[in-house]
Coordinates of C-alpha atoms and ligand atoms in Angstrom, one line a residue:
Chain A
X92 CA 0.0 0.0 0.0
X93 CA 2.8 2.4 0.9
X94 CA 4.1 1.8 -2.7
X95 CA 1.3 3.9 -3.9
X96 CA 2.9 6.9 -2.3
X97 CA 6.1 6.3 -4.3
X98 CA 5.1 8.3 -7.5
X99 CA 4.1 11.2 -5.3
X100 CA 7.2 11.1 -3.3
X101 CA 9.3 11.0 -6.4
X102 CA 7.5 14.0 -7.7
X103 CA 8.0 16.0 -4.5
X104 CA 11.6 15.0 -4.4
X105 CA 12.1 16.3 -7.9
X106 CA 10.3 19.5 -7.1
X107 CA 12.7 20.1 -4.2
X108 CA 15.6 19.7 -6.6
X109 CA 13.8 22.0 -9.1
X110 CA 13.3 24.7 -6.6
X111 CA 16.8 24.4 -5.4
X112 CA 18.1 24.7 -9.0
X113 CA 15.7 27.5 -10.0
X114 CA 16.6 29.7 -7.1
X115 CA 20.3 28.8 -7.1
X116 CA 20.0 27.7 -3.5
X117 CA 22.7 25.1 -3.7
X118 CA 21.5 22.9 -0.9
X119 CA 20.7 19.9 -3.1
X120 CA 23.1 20.4 -5.9
X121 CA 25.0 17.2 -5.0
X122 CA 21.8 15.1 -5.6
X123 CA 21.7 15.9 -9.3
X124 CA 19.2 17.5 -11.6
X125 CA 15.5 17.3 -11.4
X126 CA 13.7 15.1 -14.0
X127 CA 10.7 17.3 -14.5
X128 CA 11.8 18.6 -18.0
X129 CA 12.0 22.2 -19.0
X130 CA 8.3 22.6 -18.3
X131 CA 7.8 21.1 -14.8
X132 CA 4.2 22.4 -14.6
X133 CA 3.1 20.5 -17.7
X134 CA 5.1 17.4 -16.6
X135 CA 3.6 17.5 -13.1
X136 CA 0.0 17.7 -14.3
X137 CA 0.5 14.9 -16.8
X138 CA 2.4 12.7 -14.3
X139 CA -0.4 13.1 -11.7
X140 CA -3.1 12.4 -14.3
X141 CA -1.3 9.3 -15.4
X142 CA -1.0 7.9 -11.9
X143 CA -4.6 8.8 -11.0
X144 CA -5.8 6.8 -14.0
X145 CA -3.5 3.9 -13.2
X146 CA -4.7 3.6 -9.6
X147 CA -8.3 4.1 -10.6
X148 CA -8.0 1.1 -13.0
X149 CA -6.1 -0.9 -10.4
X150 CA -9.0 -0.4 -8.0
X151 CA -11.3 -1.6 -10.7
X152 CA -9.1 -4.7 -11.3
X153 CA -9.3 -5.9 -7.7
X154 CA -12.6 -7.7 -7.8
X155 CA -12.0 -9.6 -11.1
X156 CA -8.5 -10.6 -10.1
X157 CA -9.7 -11.8 -6.7
X158 CA -12.4 -13.9 -8.2
X159 CA -10.4 -15.4 -11.1
X160 CA -7.4 -16.3 -8.9
X161 CA -9.6 -17.1 -5.9
X162 CA -7.6 -14.7 -3.8
X163 CA -10.1 -12.9 -1.7
X164 CA -7.6 -11.2 0.6
X165 CA -7.0 -8.8 -2.2
X166 CA -10.5 -7.3 -1.8
X167 CA -9.3 -5.9 1.6
X168 CA -7.0 -3.5 -0.3
X169 CA -9.6 -2.2 -2.8
X170 CA -10.8 0.7 -0.6
X171 CA -7.2 1.9 0.0
X172 CA -6.3 1.7 -3.7
X173 CA -9.5 3.7 -4.5
X174 CA -8.6 6.3 -1.9
X175 CA -5.1 6.7 -3.3
X176 CA -6.6 7.1 -6.8
X177 CA -8.8 9.9 -5.4
X178 CA -5.8 11.5 -3.8
X179 CA -3.9 11.5 -7.1
X180 CA -7.0 12.9 -8.9
X181 CA -7.3 15.7 -6.3
X182 CA -3.6 16.6 -6.6
X183 CA -4.0 16.5 -10.4
X184 CA -6.9 18.9 -10.2
X185 CA -5.0 21.1 -7.7
X186 CA -1.9 21.2 -9.9
X187 CA -4.1 22.4 -12.8
X188 CA -5.7 25.1 -10.6
X189 CA -2.6 26.2 -8.8
X190 CA 0.4 25.6 -11.0
X191 CA -1.2 25.8 -14.5
X192 CA -3.9 28.5 -14.1
X193 CA -2.8 30.0 -10.8
X194 CA -6.3 30.5 -9.5
X195 CA -7.6 32.3 -12.7
X196 CA -11.1 31.2 -11.9
X197 CA -12.6 32.8 -15.1
X198 CA -10.2 30.8 -17.2
X199 CA -10.8 27.6 -15.2
X200 CA -14.5 27.9 -15.4
X201 CA -14.3 28.6 -19.2
X202 CA -12.1 25.5 -19.6
X203 CA -14.6 23.3 -17.7
X204 CA -17.5 24.5 -19.9
X205 CA -15.8 24.8 -23.2
X206 CA -13.1 22.1 -23.3
X207 CA -14.8 18.8 -23.6
X208 CA -11.9 16.8 -22.1
X209 CA -11.9 19.0 -19.1
X210 CA -15.6 18.7 -18.7
X211 CA -15.3 15.0 -18.6
X212 CA -12.4 15.2 -16.1
X213 CA -14.6 17.4 -13.8
X214 CA -17.6 15.0 -14.0
X215 CA -15.3 12.1 -13.1
X216 CA -13.9 14.0 -10.2
X217 CA -17.3 15.0 -9.0
X218 CA -18.5 11.4 -9.1
X219 CA -15.5 10.3 -7.1
X220 CA -16.2 12.7 -4.2
X221 CA -19.2 10.8 -2.6
X222 CA -17.2 7.5 -3.0
X223 CA -14.2 9.0 -1.2
X224 CA -16.3 10.7 1.4
X225 CA -18.2 7.5 2.4
X226 CA -15.2 5.3 2.5
X227 CA -15.0 4.9 6.3
X228 CA -16.4 2.0 8.3
X229 CA -18.8 4.4 10.0
X230 CA -20.4 5.4 6.7
X231 CA -20.7 1.8 5.5
X232 CA -22.7 1.1 8.7
X233 CA -24.7 4.2 8.6
X234 CA -25.7 3.7 4.9
X235 CA -26.0 0.0 4.9
X236 CA -24.1 -2.2 2.5
X237 CA -26.7 -1.9 -0.2
X238 CA -26.8 1.8 -0.5
X239 CA -23.0 2.0 0.0
X240 CA -22.5 -0.4 -2.8
X241 CA -24.7 1.5 -5.1
X242 CA -22.8 4.7 -4.5
X243 CA -19.6 2.9 -5.4
X244 CA -21.0 1.6 -8.6
X245 CA -20.2 5.1 -9.9
X246 CA -16.7 3.8 -10.7
X247 CA -18.2 2.0 -13.7
X248 CA -19.0 5.4 -15.1
X249 CA -15.9 7.2 -13.9
X250 CA -13.4 4.7 -15.4
X251 CA -14.7 5.2 -19.0
X252 CA -15.1 8.9 -18.6
X253 CA -11.6 9.3 -17.2
X254 CA -10.0 7.3 -19.9
X255 CA -12.0 9.3 -22.5
X256 CA -10.7 12.5 -20.8
X257 CA -7.2 11.2 -21.6
X258 CA -8.1 10.1 -25.1
X259 CA -9.6 13.4 -26.0
X260 CA -6.6 15.3 -24.5
X261 CA -3.9 13.5 -26.5
X262 CA -2.7 15.0 -29.7
X263 CA -2.6 13.1 -32.9
X264 CA -3.4 9.4 -33.1
X265 CA -1.6 8.1 -30.0
X266 CA -1.6 4.5 -28.7
X267 CA -1.4 5.0 -24.9
X268 CA -4.9 6.4 -24.3
X269 CA -6.3 3.5 -26.4
X270 CA -4.5 1.0 -24.2
X271 CA -6.2 2.5 -21.2
X272 CA -9.6 2.4 -22.9
X273 CA -9.0 -1.2 -23.8
X274 CA -8.2 -2.1 -20.2
X275 CA -11.4 -0.4 -19.0
X276 CA -13.4 -2.3 -21.6
X277 CA -11.9 -5.6 -20.4
X278 CA -12.5 -4.8 -16.7
X279 CA -16.1 -3.8 -17.3
X280 CA -16.6 -6.7 -19.8
X281 CA -15.4 -9.2 -17.3
X282 CA -18.1 -8.0 -14.9
X283 CA -20.8 -8.5 -17.5
X284 CA -19.5 -12.0 -18.0
X285 CA -19.5 -12.7 -14.3
X286 CA -23.0 -11.4 -14.1
X287 CA -24.3 -13.9 -16.7
X288 CA -22.1 -16.7 -15.2
X289 CA -23.7 -16.1 -11.8
X290 CA -27.2 -16.1 -13.3
X291 CA -26.7 -19.4 -15.1
X292 CA -25.2 -20.9 -11.9
X293 CA -28.1 -19.8 -9.9
X294 CA -30.5 -21.1 -12.5
X295 CA -28.7 -24.5 -12.5
X296 CA -28.8 -24.7 -8.8
X297 CA -32.5 -24.0 -8.8
X298 CA -33.0 -26.6 -11.5
X299 CA -30.9 -29.2 -9.5
X300 CA -32.8 -28.4 -6.3
Chain B
X49 CA 32.2 56.3 -14.4
X50 CA 31.4 52.7 -14.2
X51 CA 33.6 50.8 -11.9
X52 CA 33.9 47.2 -12.7
X53 CA 34.9 44.8 -10.0
X54 CA 35.6 41.2 -11.0
X55 CA 32.8 39.0 -9.9
X56 CA 32.9 35.2 -9.8
X57 CA 30.8 35.0 -12.9
X58 CA 33.1 37.4 -14.9
X59 CA 35.0 34.5 -16.3
X60 CA 37.1 35.3 -19.4
X61 CA 35.2 34.2 -22.4
X62 CA 37.4 31.3 -23.4
X63 CA 37.1 29.6 -20.1
X64 CA 33.4 29.1 -19.9
X65 CA 31.2 26.3 -21.1
X66 CA 27.9 26.9 -22.8
X67 CA 25.8 26.0 -19.8
X68 CA 27.9 28.2 -17.5
X69 CA 27.5 31.0 -19.9
X70 CA 23.8 30.8 -19.7
X71 CA 23.8 30.9 -15.9
X72 CA 26.3 33.6 -16.0
X73 CA 24.2 35.7 -18.2
X74 CA 21.2 35.1 -16.0
X75 CA 23.0 36.5 -13.0
X76 CA 24.2 39.5 -14.9
X77 CA 20.7 40.3 -15.9
X78 CA 19.3 39.8 -12.5
X79 CA 22.2 41.7 -10.9
X80 CA 22.5 44.7 -13.1
X81 CA 19.7 44.7 -15.6
X82 CA 22.3 45.6 -18.2
X83 CA 21.3 46.2 -21.8
X84 CA 19.9 42.7 -22.4
X85 CA 20.6 42.8 -26.1
X86 CA 24.3 43.0 -25.4
X87 CA 24.1 40.2 -22.8
X88 CA 22.2 38.1 -25.2
X89 CA 24.7 38.3 -28.0
X90 CA 27.9 38.2 -25.9
X91 CA 27.8 34.6 -25.0
X92 CA 28.1 33.4 -28.5
X93 CA 31.3 35.4 -29.1
X94 CA 32.9 33.3 -26.4
X95 CA 31.6 30.0 -27.7
X96 CA 33.6 30.0 -30.9
X97 CA 36.7 30.1 -28.8
X98 CA 35.4 27.8 -26.1
X99 CA 34.4 24.8 -28.2
X100 CA 37.0 22.8 -29.9
X101 CA 35.0 21.7 -32.9
X102 CA 35.0 24.3 -35.7
X103 CA 31.7 26.2 -35.3
X104 CA 29.8 28.4 -37.6
X105 CA 31.0 31.9 -38.3
X106 CA 28.1 34.2 -38.9
X107 CA 28.1 37.4 -40.9
X108 CA 25.3 39.0 -39.0
X109 CA 23.5 38.7 -35.7
X110 CA 20.0 40.1 -35.2
X111 CA 17.8 40.0 -32.1
X112 CA 14.2 39.7 -33.0
X113 CA 13.0 39.2 -29.4
X114 CA 13.7 42.5 -27.8
X115 CA 15.0 42.3 -24.3
X116 CA 13.4 38.9 -23.7
X117 CA 15.7 36.4 -22.1
X118 CA 17.1 33.5 -24.1
X119 CA 16.2 30.0 -23.1
X120 CA 19.1 27.8 -22.1
X121 CA 20.7 25.3 -24.5
X122 CA 19.6 22.6 -22.1
X123 CA 16.0 23.7 -22.2
X124 CA 15.9 24.0 -25.9
X125 CA 17.6 20.6 -26.5
X126 CA 15.8 18.5 -23.9
X127 CA 12.2 19.6 -24.3
X128 CA 11.1 18.8 -27.8
X129 CA 8.1 17.8 -29.9
X130 CA 9.5 15.5 -32.5
X131 CA 7.0 12.6 -32.7
X132 CA 9.2 10.5 -35.0
X133 CA 11.4 10.0 -32.0
X134 CA 8.5 9.5 -29.5
X135 CA 5.6 11.5 -28.1
X136 CA 6.9 12.6 -24.8
X137 CA 8.9 15.8 -24.5
X138 CA 12.0 14.0 -23.4
X139 CA 11.9 11.2 -26.0
X140 CA 13.6 13.1 -28.8
X141 CA 16.7 14.0 -26.8
X142 CA 17.0 10.4 -25.8
X143 CA 16.3 8.8 -29.2
X144 CA 17.4 11.1 -31.9
X145 CA 21.0 10.1 -31.9
X146 CA 20.1 7.4 -34.4
X147 CA 19.4 10.0 -37.1
X148 CA 22.1 10.0 -39.7
X149 CA 22.6 13.6 -40.9
X150 CA 25.7 13.1 -43.0
X151 CA 25.6 13.0 -45.9
X152 CA 22.3 14.8 -46.4
X153 CA 20.6 15.8 -49.6
X154 CA 17.2 17.4 -50.4
X155 CA 15.0 16.5 -53.3
X156 CA 13.7 19.6 -55.0
X157 CA 10.7 19.1 -57.4
X158 CA 7.7 20.7 -58.9
X159 CA 7.2 24.1 -60.4
X160 CA 10.7 25.4 -60.7
X161 CA 13.3 25.7 -63.5
X162 CA 15.9 23.7 -61.6
X163 CA 14.9 20.6 -59.8
X164 CA 16.6 17.4 -58.6
X165 CA 18.6 16.2 -55.6
X166 CA 20.9 18.7 -54.0
X167 CA 23.5 18.1 -51.3
X168 CA 23.2 20.1 -48.1
X169 CA 26.5 21.9 -48.8
X170 CA 25.1 23.2 -52.1
X171 CA 21.7 24.1 -50.7
X172 CA 23.0 26.3 -47.9
X173 CA 25.6 28.9 -48.3
X174 CA 27.7 28.2 -45.2
X175 CA 29.6 31.5 -45.8
X176 CA 26.5 33.6 -45.5
X177 CA 25.1 32.3 -42.2
X178 CA 23.3 34.6 -39.9
X179 CA 22.3 34.3 -36.3
X180 CA 18.7 35.3 -35.4
X181 CA 17.1 35.4 -32.0
X182 CA 13.4 34.5 -32.4
X183 CA 10.5 33.8 -30.2
X184 CA 9.1 30.3 -30.7
X185 CA 5.4 29.7 -29.8
X186 CA 4.2 26.1 -29.7
X187 CA 0.5 25.4 -30.4
X188 CA 0.5 23.7 -27.0
X189 CA 0.8 27.1 -25.3
X190 CA 4.5 27.1 -24.2
X191 CA 7.1 29.3 -25.7
X192 CA 10.9 29.9 -25.8
X193 CA 13.4 32.3 -27.2
X194 CA 16.1 30.7 -29.3
X195 CA 19.2 31.8 -31.1
X196 CA 19.1 30.1 -34.5
X197 CA 21.8 30.0 -37.2
X198 CA 20.8 29.8 -40.8
X199 CA 20.0 31.6 -44.0
X200 CA 16.8 33.3 -45.3
X201 CA 14.5 30.7 -46.7
X202 CA 14.1 32.9 -49.8
X203 CA 17.8 32.7 -50.5
X204 CA 17.5 28.9 -50.6
X205 CA 14.3 28.8 -52.7
X206 CA 15.5 31.3 -55.3
X207 CA 18.3 29.0 -56.3
X208 CA 15.7 26.9 -58.1
X209 CA 14.0 29.7 -60.0
X210 CA 10.4 28.8 -59.1
X211 CA 8.0 29.5 -62.0
X212 CA 4.9 31.6 -61.8
X213 CA 2.9 28.4 -61.1
X214 CA 4.7 28.0 -57.8
X215 CA 2.0 29.3 -55.5
X216 CA 3.0 27.1 -52.6
X217 CA 5.9 25.3 -51.2
X218 CA 5.6 21.9 -49.6
X219 CA 8.2 20.4 -47.3
X220 CA 8.8 16.9 -46.0
X221 CA 10.7 15.4 -43.1
X222 CA 12.8 12.3 -43.5
X223 CA 10.8 9.1 -42.6
X224 CA 13.1 6.2 -42.1
X225 CA 11.9 3.7 -39.5
X226 CA 15.4 2.4 -39.1
X227 CA 16.5 5.8 -37.9
X228 CA 13.3 7.0 -36.3
X229 CA 11.7 4.6 -33.7
X230 CA 8.6 6.8 -33.4
X231 CA 7.5 5.9 -36.9
X232 CA 6.3 2.5 -35.7
X233 CA 3.4 4.3 -34.1
X234 CA 1.1 6.0 -36.6
X235 CA 0.5 9.1 -34.5
X236 CA 0.5 11.0 -37.8
X237 CA 0.5 9.9 -41.4
X238 CA 4.2 9.9 -42.0
X239 CA 6.2 11.4 -43.6
X240 CA 5.6 14.7 -41.7
X241 CA 4.6 17.3 -44.2
X242 CA 4.2 21.1 -44.0
X243 CA 3.6 23.9 -46.4
X244 CA 3.7 27.7 -46.9
X245 CA 2.3 30.1 -49.4
X246 CA 5.1 31.2 -51.7
X247 CA 5.0 34.8 -50.4
X248 CA 5.2 33.5 -46.8
X249 CA 8.1 31.3 -47.7
X250 CA 9.9 34.3 -49.5
X251 CA 9.2 36.6 -46.5
X252 CA 12.5 37.8 -45.0
X253 CA 11.6 36.4 -41.6
X254 CA 11.3 32.8 -42.9
X255 CA 14.5 31.2 -41.9
X256 CA 16.2 27.9 -43.0
X257 CA 18.1 26.8 -39.9
X258 CA 21.3 24.7 -39.6
X259 CA 22.5 25.8 -36.2
X260 CA 21.5 26.6 -32.6
X261 CA 23.6 28.6 -30.1
X262 CA 26.4 28.9 -32.7
X263 CA 26.7 25.1 -33.1
X264 CA 25.3 22.7 -35.6
X265 CA 21.6 22.0 -34.7
X266 CA 21.2 18.9 -32.5
X267 CA 19.2 16.0 -34.0
X268 CA 16.3 16.4 -31.7
X269 CA 15.8 20.0 -32.9
X270 CA 15.7 19.0 -36.5
X271 CA 19.2 18.4 -37.8
X272 CA 20.6 19.0 -40.3
X273 CA 18.2 21.6 -41.7
X274 CA 14.9 22.8 -40.5
X275 CA 12.5 25.6 -41.1
X276 CA 11.8 28.4 -38.6
X277 CA 8.7 30.6 -39.3
X278 CA 8.5 32.6 -36.1
X279 CA 5.0 34.1 -36.6
X280 CA 3.4 30.7 -36.9
X281 CA 2.9 27.9 -34.3
X282 CA 6.0 25.7 -34.0
X283 CA 4.6 22.7 -35.8
X284 CA 4.8 24.7 -39.1
X285 CA 8.6 24.9 -38.7
X286 CA 9.2 21.5 -40.1
X287 CA 12.4 19.6 -39.1
X288 CA 15.0 17.4 -40.9
X289 CA 13.8 18.4 -44.4
X290 CA 14.4 16.0 -47.3
X291 CA 12.0 17.3 -49.8
X292 CA 11.0 20.7 -51.1
X293 CA 8.3 20.9 -53.7
X294 CA 7.0 23.9 -55.5
X295 CA 3.3 23.5 -56.4
X296 CA 0.2 25.3 -57.6
X297 CA -2.2 23.8 -55.1
X298 CA -2.3 24.4 -51.3
X299 CA -0.5 21.6 -49.5
X300 CA -2.1 19.8 -46.5
X301 CA 0.2 19.6 -43.5
X302 CA 0.3 16.4 -41.4
X303 CA -1.5 18.1 -38.4
X304 CA -4.1 19.6 -40.7
X305 CA -4.7 16.2 -42.2
X306 CA -5.0 14.6 -38.8
X307 CA -7.5 17.2 -37.5
X308 CA -8.4 20.1 -39.7
X309 CA -10.7 21.5 -37.1
X310 CA -7.8 22.1 -34.8
X311 CA -4.9 22.8 -37.1
X312 CA -5.3 25.1 -40.1
X313 CA -3.1 25.7 -43.0
X314 CA -2.0 29.1 -41.9
X315 CA -1.6 28.4 -38.1
X316 CA -0.5 32.0 -37.5
X317 CA 0.0 32.7 -33.8
X318 CA -3.3 34.3 -32.9
X319 CA -4.5 34.9 -29.3
X320 CA -8.1 35.5 -30.6
X321 CA -8.5 32.0 -32.2
X322 CA -8.6 29.3 -29.6
X323 CA -7.5 25.8 -30.2
X324 CA -10.7 23.8 -29.6
X325 CA -9.1 22.1 -26.6
X326 CA -7.3 25.1 -25.0
X327 CA -7.2 28.8 -25.1
X328 CA -4.4 30.5 -27.1
X329 CA -4.7 33.8 -25.2
X330 CA -1.7 33.2 -23.0
X331 CA 1.4 31.1 -23.0
X332 CA 4.0 29.9 -20.6
X333 CA 7.5 31.0 -21.4
X334 CA 9.7 28.1 -20.4
X335 CA 11.5 29.1 -17.2
X336 CA 8.7 31.3 -16.0
X337 CA 5.8 30.5 -13.6
X338 CA 3.2 33.0 -14.6
X339 CA 1.7 32.9 -18.1
X340 CA 2.2 35.9 -20.4
X341 CA -0.1 37.3 -23.0
X342 CA 0.3 35.8 -26.4
X343 CA 1.1 38.4 -29.1
X344 CA -0.7 38.5 -32.5
X345 CA 1.7 36.9 -35.0
X346 CA 3.9 36.1 -32.1
X347 CA 4.9 39.8 -32.0
X348 CA 5.9 39.9 -35.6
X349 CA 2.8 41.7 -36.9
X350 CA 4.6 44.7 -38.0
X351 CA 6.7 42.6 -40.4
X352 CA 4.1 40.0 -41.6
X353 CA 0.5 41.4 -41.1
X354 CA 0.5 42.7 -44.7
X355 CA 0.7 39.1 -46.0
X356 CA -2.8 38.6 -44.8
X357 CA -4.6 41.9 -45.5
X358 CA -8.2 41.4 -46.4
X359 CA -8.2 37.8 -45.0
X360 CA -10.6 36.7 -42.3
X361 CA -8.1 35.2 -39.9
X362 CA -10.9 33.5 -37.8
X363 CA -11.7 31.4 -40.8
X364 CA -8.2 31.1 -42.2
X365 CA -6.7 30.0 -38.9
Ligands
HEM146 C1 -10.9 10.9 -12.5 C2 -10.4 12.0 -12.8 C3 -9.2 12.3 -13.7 C4 -8.3 11.4 -14.2 C5 -8.2 9.9 -14.0 C6 -7.4 12.2 -15.1 C7 -6.4 11.7 -15.8 C8 -5.7 12.4 -16.7 C9 -4.7 11.9 -17.6 C10 -4.3 10.4 -17.7 C11 -4.2 12.9 -18.4 C12 -3.2 12.7 -19.5 C13 -1.8 12.7 -19.0 C14 -0.7 12.5 -20.0 O1 -0.8 13.1 -21.1 O2 0.2 11.8 -19.7 C15 -4.9 14.1 -18.0 C16 -4.6 15.3 -18.5 C17 -5.2 16.5 -18.1 N1 -6.2 16.6 -17.1 FE1 -7.0 15.1 -16.0 N2 -7.8 13.5 -15.0 C18 -8.9 13.6 -14.2 C19 -9.6 14.8 -13.8 C20 -9.3 16.0 -14.2 C21 -9.9 17.3 -13.8 C22 -11.0 17.3 -12.8 C23 -9.3 18.3 -14.4 C24 -9.5 19.8 -14.4 C25 -10.6 20.4 -14.1 C26 -8.2 17.7 -15.3 C27 -7.4 18.5 -16.1 C28 -6.5 17.9 -17.0 C29 -5.7 18.7 -17.9 C30 -5.8 20.2 -18.1 C31 -4.9 17.8 -18.6 C32 -4.0 18.1 -19.7 C33 -2.6 18.4 -19.3 C34 -1.7 18.9 -20.4 O3 -2.2 19.1 -21.5 O4 -0.6 19.1 -20.2 N3 -8.3 16.3 -15.1 N4 -5.8 13.8 -17.0

């Protein structure tokens, strides 16, 4: 689980190097140069977006993997993975607001309304909020497993929207966003397959009984 | 009277390396705010002595970027869009060493009296090189200021005596999968293609570049020859050119072909025409935190606006 903090730690470490370099402070010179390219702001926003999407898909992969490999302990980690994904999305959004636009709310609001890929990103983020908010044991109890589960079904909408957000943002005809869309399709497809498998099993059991 | 004390950064010119020179200049500007034009030019004088390899001698140096600070050699050569070597900004610097730039020849064809294959040495008059400092504005809203070395594009094109049918010029980048790993992915329909109207191409600001910071241009920046059209978005300034074709019909560039709603033939820098996916009103100068206003024609309106009189630039974006 702690591994999911690694990309963020790496990013912060490189920002420390970048600040040290940029202001000629000289405290960290011996550690080498930062890896954030000549445009650290663009790099940061994309880096965070990439990891947000990866962890989002990882959380979506837990259930199928646990079921296929009969490895139910995995499910215990699902909530943590989802929360990390939310953390990366939130920092991705913050880096867009703070580093990229520097609180230019007019420009930001214009982007959300006019730029389709940002509209989708914002919808995805909004749908993730109730999931993250209700992720504690207390909330599961308060809402009951049924309602809680329904709230968390929003991931089935968020995953395609978030990968569409990436697909629409990429220039030219790039492969990477298509790979993510493919993975989402497989992860959602598996669930449909499970659903029908369960139905036939239940029907067979009924017939046998 | 100006009393000059020797500061640590006042190295004599032949001691310093390119990177140190940049830092050095930065400190001078911060410390004294000296006439930036002088500071911008002076480093290159030193370079010719500092670097062992015989570098270009230039007959003229012109600063077309006012007192704006130059970007460092490192920034210019490690942050590139050159999709034939990969789609991330750091890919070209990593991968472009496989490009073979010697020998190099360019195929000239179409509506001109002289056509055929011509060697780089015959295409470019290496005794007439100039240095020009231009602003460079990428369509992705970042920008830099770069010291290019080259010759006016017009001087190159006139060699072939284009006929009156030559209304446009079409350029092509090399496309060899053995040298360019990015070609395996069909991000664009290779070879990369770009074009200009003949009067744009003949405009004195259009520059055929062979060098950067007084040295031969690195592969990731478009070696051995590339175009630089400073009032247009960077993607118009095609790299590693192997074909020049004079033609009567308007060529379709690779980006225009990929998405004509987003990338027009003209692609003049224009803060009033947004890219559908982002605003073009402002840009981030590499090395700065706050965005600055984007200038019409990237600040070259005085020189080039007359090329477009009477045209609706919202439609002809
Ligand atoms: C579930 C939520 C989200 C996910 C998973 C996500 C993921 C991504 C990914 C994978 C990229 C492409 C990175 C790359 O090119 O390597 C990206 C780009 C981007 N995202 Fe998001 N994003 C989300 C929400 C948002 C939100 C809410 C905003 C802003 C309101 C936003 C703004 C952007 C911007 C502006 C870019 C383009 C960066 C650039 O062009 O340099 N995203 N995002």
